[in-house]
Short mmCIF file of C-alpha atoms in Angstrom, two decimals:
data_model
loop_
_atom_site.label_atom_id
_atom_site.label_comp_id
_atom_site.label_asym_id
_atom_site.label_seq_id
_atom_site.Cartn_x
_atom_site.Cartn_y
_atom_site.Cartn_z
CA UNK O 1 0.00 0.00 0.00
CA UNK O 2 2.82 2.35 0.91
CA UNK O 3 4.48 1.61 -2.42
CA UNK O 4 1.30 2.57 -4.29
CA UNK O 5 1.04 5.77 -2.27
CA UNK O 6 4.65 6.63 -3.11
CA UNK O 7 4.06 5.96 -6.82
CA UNK O 8 0.94 8.12 -6.75
CA UNK O 9 2.85 10.94 -5.02
CA UNK O 10 5.63 10.81 -7.62
CA UNK O 11 3.07 10.79 -10.46
CA UNK O 12 1.25 13.77 -8.90
CA UNK O 13 4.47 15.81 -8.60
CA UNK O 14 5.38 15.03 -12.20
CA UNK O 15 1.92 16.15 -13.33
CA UNK O 16 2.30 19.46 -11.45
CA UNK O 17 5.70 20.03 -13.08
CA UNK O 18 4.28 19.47 -16.55
CA UNK O 19 1.42 21.86 -15.89
CA UNK O 20 3.81 24.50 -14.55
CA UNK O 21 6.07 24.23 -17.58
CA UNK O 22 3.05 24.40 -19.87
CA UNK O 23 1.94 27.59 -18.15
CA UNK O 24 5.38 29.20 -18.53
CA UNK O 25 5.42 28.39 -22.23
CA UNK O 26 2.03 29.99 -22.63
CA UNK O 27 3.17 33.21 -20.91
CA UNK O 28 6.28 33.43 -23.05
CA UNK O 29 4.23 32.85 -26.18
CA UNK O 30 1.86 35.67 -25.22
CA UNK O 31 4.82 37.97 -24.47
CA UNK O 32 6.24 37.27 -27.94
CA UNK O 33 3.00 38.57 -29.45
CA UNK O 34 3.26 41.93 -27.69
CA UNK O 35 5.28 45.09 -28.27
CA UNK O 36 6.01 46.63 -24.87
CA UNK O 37 6.71 50.35 -25.21
CA UNK O 38 7.79 52.58 -22.35
CA UNK O 39 6.84 56.25 -22.32
CA UNK O 40 6.31 59.19 -19.98
CA UNK O 41 2.84 60.30 -21.03
CA UNK O 42 3.14 63.97 -20.10
CA UNK O 43 4.78 65.33 -23.24
CA UNK O 44 2.17 66.92 -25.52
CA UNK O 45 1.91 66.37 -28.49
CA UNK O 46 4.21 63.32 -28.46
CA UNK O 47 2.63 61.29 -25.65
CA UNK O 48 -0.18 62.10 -23.23
CA UNK O 49 -3.56 60.90 -22.01
CA UNK O 50 -6.70 62.36 -23.57
CA UNK O 51 -10.07 63.11 -21.95
CA UNK O 52 -10.97 59.41 -22.19
CA UNK O 53 -7.80 58.49 -20.27
CA UNK O 54 -6.34 56.84 -23.37
CA UNK O 55 -2.76 57.21 -24.55
CA UNK O 56 -2.45 59.39 -27.62
CA UNK O 57 -0.01 61.68 -29.41
CA UNK O 58 2.46 61.31 -32.25
CA UNK O 59 4.68 58.74 -30.51
CA UNK O 60 1.75 56.67 -29.29
CA UNK O 61 0.08 56.51 -32.71
CA UNK O 62 3.42 55.69 -34.31
CA UNK O 63 3.99 52.95 -31.70
CA UNK O 64 0.59 51.46 -32.54
CA UNK O 65 1.42 51.55 -36.26
CA UNK O 66 4.78 49.87 -35.61
CA UNK O 67 3.13 47.14 -33.56
CA UNK O 68 0.58 46.45 -36.30
CA UNK O 69 3.33 46.40 -38.93
CA UNK O 70 5.17 43.77 -36.89
CA UNK O 71 1.99 41.77 -36.24
CA UNK O 72 2.10 42.49 -32.50
CA UNK O 73 -0.22 43.97 -29.89
CA UNK O 74 0.93 47.25 -28.36
CA UNK O 75 1.31 47.40 -24.58
CA UNK O 76 2.11 50.87 -23.18
CA UNK O 77 3.99 51.29 -19.90
CA UNK O 78 3.75 54.79 -18.39
CA UNK O 79 7.03 55.30 -16.52
CA UNK O 80 8.82 58.29 -14.99
CA UNK O 81 11.20 59.70 -17.63
CA UNK O 82 14.35 58.90 -15.65
CA UNK O 83 13.13 55.32 -15.20
CA UNK O 84 12.74 54.56 -18.91
CA UNK O 85 16.32 53.53 -19.69
CA UNK O 86 16.57 51.31 -16.57
CA UNK O 87 13.32 49.62 -17.71
CA UNK O 88 14.92 48.80 -21.08
CA UNK O 89 18.06 47.44 -19.42
CA UNK O 90 16.09 45.15 -17.09
CA UNK O 91 13.90 43.89 -19.95
CA UNK O 92 10.64 45.32 -18.60
CA UNK O 93 9.96 46.96 -21.97
CA UNK O 94 11.02 46.38 -25.58
CA UNK O 95 11.46 50.01 -26.63
CA UNK O 96 11.24 53.60 -25.45
CA UNK O 97 9.12 56.06 -27.41
CA UNK O 98 9.00 59.20 -25.33
CA UNK O 99 10.38 62.12 -27.32
CA UNK O 100 13.85 61.05 -26.18
CA UNK O 101 16.78 62.94 -27.65
CA UNK O 102 19.76 60.86 -28.76
CA UNK O 103 22.82 61.87 -26.72
CA UNK O 104 26.30 60.31 -26.41
CA UNK O 105 25.68 59.64 -22.71
CA UNK O 106 22.44 57.76 -23.39
CA UNK O 107 24.06 55.84 -26.26
CA UNK O 108 26.42 54.25 -23.75
CA UNK O 109 23.40 52.48 -22.22
CA UNK O 110 21.00 51.84 -25.12
CA UNK O 111 20.89 51.83 -28.91
CA UNK O 112 18.69 54.17 -30.93
CA UNK O 113 16.68 54.10 -34.12
CA UNK O 114 16.44 57.77 -35.27
CA UNK O 115 12.92 58.83 -36.22
CA UNK O 116 12.39 62.57 -35.66
CA UNK O 117 14.35 65.76 -36.35
CA UNK O 118 13.86 68.49 -33.77
CA UNK O 119 15.69 71.09 -31.69
CA UNK O 120 15.43 73.16 -28.53
CA UNK O 121 13.80 76.56 -28.46
CA UNK O 122 13.03 79.34 -26.02
CA UNK O 123 9.39 80.01 -25.23
CA UNK O 124 8.65 83.34 -23.57
CA UNK O 125 5.96 86.00 -23.36
CA UNK O 126 5.23 88.42 -26.20
CA UNK O 127 6.07 91.39 -24.00
CA UNK O 128 9.54 90.04 -23.09
CA UNK O 129 11.13 91.80 -26.08
CA UNK O 130 14.54 91.71 -24.42
CA UNK O 131 14.73 87.91 -24.86
CA UNK O 132 15.95 87.18 -28.38
CA UNK O 133 18.45 84.40 -27.70
CA UNK O 134 20.23 82.28 -25.11
CA UNK O 135 22.51 85.06 -23.91
CA UNK O 136 19.45 87.12 -22.97
CA UNK O 137 18.45 84.49 -20.41
CA UNK O 138 21.36 85.42 -18.17
CA UNK O 139 20.02 86.21 -14.72
CA UNK O 140 16.48 85.17 -15.74
CA UNK O 141 14.14 82.53 -14.27
CA UNK O 142 13.96 79.57 -16.66
CA UNK O 143 11.59 76.58 -16.44
CA UNK O 144 12.49 73.12 -17.79
CA UNK O 145 11.45 69.50 -17.47
CA UNK O 146 13.73 67.54 -15.18
CA UNK O 147 16.09 65.04 -16.80
CA UNK O 148 15.76 66.43 -20.33
CA UNK O 149 18.32 67.96 -22.69
CA UNK O 150 16.46 71.23 -22.13
CA UNK O 151 17.44 71.05 -18.47
CA UNK O 152 21.06 70.35 -19.41
CA UNK O 153 21.07 73.33 -21.79
CA UNK O 154 19.50 75.60 -19.18
CA UNK O 155 22.24 74.86 -16.66
CA UNK O 156 24.83 76.31 -19.06
CA UNK O 157 23.22 79.78 -18.82
CA UNK O 158 25.26 82.02 -16.49
CA UNK O 159 23.46 83.31 -13.39
CA UNK O 160 20.09 81.93 -14.49
CA UNK O 161 17.66 80.60 -11.89
CA UNK O 162 16.67 77.19 -13.20
CA UNK O 163 13.38 75.73 -12.05
CA UNK O 164 12.96 72.04 -12.86
CA UNK O 165 9.65 70.20 -12.97
CA UNK O 166 8.61 66.56 -13.28
CA UNK O 167 6.48 67.26 -16.33
CA UNK O 168 6.87 69.55 -19.33
CA UNK O 169 3.31 70.80 -18.85
CA UNK O 170 4.21 72.08 -15.39
CA UNK O 171 7.13 74.09 -16.80
CA UNK O 172 4.84 75.66 -19.41
CA UNK O 173 2.22 76.43 -16.76
CA UNK O 174 4.82 78.34 -14.73
CA UNK O 175 5.47 80.48 -17.80
CA UNK O 176 1.74 81.03 -18.23
CA UNK O 177 1.47 82.12 -14.59
CA UNK O 178 4.35 84.57 -14.97
CA UNK O 179 6.45 82.77 -12.34
CA UNK O 180 9.36 82.41 -14.80
CA UNK O 181 10.69 84.49 -17.66
CA UNK O 182 11.08 81.66 -20.17
CA UNK O 183 10.90 77.92 -20.73
CA UNK O 184 13.31 75.81 -22.75
CA UNK O 185 11.40 73.13 -24.68
CA UNK O 186 11.52 71.13 -27.91
CA UNK O 187 10.49 73.33 -30.85
CA UNK O 188 7.60 71.04 -32.01
CA UNK O 189 6.23 71.02 -28.45
CA UNK O 190 6.34 74.82 -28.32
CA UNK O 191 4.68 75.12 -31.74
CA UNK O 192 1.86 72.78 -30.75
CA UNK O 193 1.41 74.61 -27.45
CA UNK O 194 1.13 77.97 -29.20
CA UNK O 195 -1.31 76.60 -31.79
CA UNK O 196 -3.52 75.14 -29.07
CA UNK O 197 -4.23 78.60 -27.64
CA UNK O 198 -3.57 79.53 -24.03
CA UNK O 199 -4.31 82.41 -21.71
CA UNK O 200 -1.13 84.46 -21.74
CA UNK O 201 0.28 85.57 -25.13
CA UNK O 202 3.48 83.62 -25.73
CA UNK O 203 6.03 83.45 -28.52
CA UNK O 204 8.80 81.15 -29.67
CA UNK O 205 12.16 82.89 -30.03
CA UNK O 206 13.10 82.71 -33.70
CA UNK O 207 16.67 81.44 -33.26
CA UNK O 208 16.77 77.73 -32.18
CA UNK O 209 19.19 76.83 -29.40
CA UNK O 210 20.32 73.69 -31.24
CA UNK O 211 19.29 70.84 -33.54
CA UNK O 212 18.51 67.40 -32.17
CA UNK O 213 17.33 63.95 -33.23
CA UNK O 214 14.81 61.84 -31.35
CA UNK O 215 15.27 58.10 -31.25
CA UNK O 216 13.39 54.92 -30.41
CA UNK O 217 15.57 53.38 -27.70
CA UNK O 218 16.18 49.64 -27.71
CA UNK O 219 18.40 47.31 -25.67
CA UNK O 220 21.95 46.83 -26.91
CA UNK O 221 21.74 43.02 -26.72
CA UNK O 222 18.47 42.75 -28.68
CA UNK O 223 19.82 43.00 -32.24
CA UNK O 224 16.99 41.00 -33.85
CA UNK O 225 14.34 43.12 -32.14
CA UNK O 226 16.14 46.31 -33.22
CA UNK O 227 16.14 45.19 -36.84
CA UNK O 228 12.42 44.34 -36.74
CA UNK O 229 11.51 47.77 -35.35
CA UNK O 230 13.83 49.51 -37.81
CA UNK O 231 12.37 47.60 -40.77
CA UNK O 232 8.80 48.35 -39.63
CA UNK O 233 9.62 52.06 -39.30
CA UNK O 234 11.10 52.07 -42.80
CA UNK O 235 7.94 50.47 -44.21
CA UNK O 236 5.75 53.06 -42.46
CA UNK O 237 7.82 55.78 -44.08
CA UNK O 238 7.56 54.13 -47.47
CA UNK O 239 3.79 53.60 -47.36
CA UNK O 240 3.04 57.16 -46.18
CA UNK O 241 1.84 56.31 -42.66
CA UNK O 242 4.69 58.18 -40.97
CA UNK O 243 4.13 61.31 -43.07
CA UNK O 244 0.39 61.26 -42.36
CA UNK O 245 0.94 61.04 -38.60
CA UNK O 246 3.53 63.80 -38.72
CA UNK O 247 1.20 66.11 -40.61
CA UNK O 248 -1.69 65.28 -38.26
CA UNK O 249 0.23 66.26 -35.13
CA UNK O 250 2.53 69.02 -36.42
CA UNK O 251 0.60 70.50 -39.32
CA UNK O 252 3.40 70.12 -41.86
CA UNK O 253 5.41 67.60 -43.82
CA UNK O 254 8.39 66.00 -42.04
CA UNK O 255 11.91 67.12 -42.96
CA UNK O 256 13.36 65.28 -45.94
CA UNK O 257 16.22 63.83 -43.85
CA UNK O 258 13.86 62.12 -41.43
CA UNK O 259 16.27 59.29 -40.55
#
C-alpha cells in the first residue's frame, strides 16, 4: 500500500511540473506577441492621455502603427522619464518612445533608431522683447522638465535661476502664470502649445538653441528586435503612414532627412 502511495505521489508531482512548464510556455508565447513600449505620457503632443484616459499623441500613434506592422499587440507602460532607460536594461519593456533625444551619454546604455528631427527653443511672453536668444536668459528665471536635454542646456546659462519640474506641462504652466521668464522646450512642443491657444500671449524665439534627433531606444543586446523595429519604421515611411501622422500632429510635412 505504501508503495502505491509513493508511486501516486511521484506521479502527482510530475503532473504538477508538466502543468507548470506548460503555463510558462504559454506566458512566453503571449509575451512574444506583444510590443512593450515605455513612455512618460506627459509630453504633448508626443505622448499624453486624452479626456478618455487613453494614450495618444504622435509617438503613441506611431507605436501602434509599428506594432501592427510587426503583427504584434501594443502594450504601453507609463514610466517616470528617468526610469525609462533602466526599464529597457532590465527587460521590462522592448522600446522607449517618449520624445527622447539621442545623446552620447544615453548611447552608452541603449541603442537608438532615429525617427524625428527636432531642436530646442526658447518660449517666452510676447512682452519680453529683451529675450531674443540664449545670452538674454542670463540672470532670468527659466523653467524646464527635469532630466531632459532642455534642463542640461539651461544649466549652461550664467546666473540663471533654473526651475525644474517633473512634467513639461508644469514648466509651461509656470510660464503662463508669470512665475518664470522663459521655458526651454523642444520646438515642435512649443509650436503645438502655441497653436492650441492659451491664456497668456506667448512666442517662440526665432533662433533655435540647437538641432537634435529623437530616437526609439532599444536594448543593446536585442539585435533581432532592433532590426524588426527599424524595418517596420522604414515600411511606415515608405507607405506614407509616418508622413500622415507627422502632418496630423505638427501641421506640416516632415523634414526630408527624417532618418
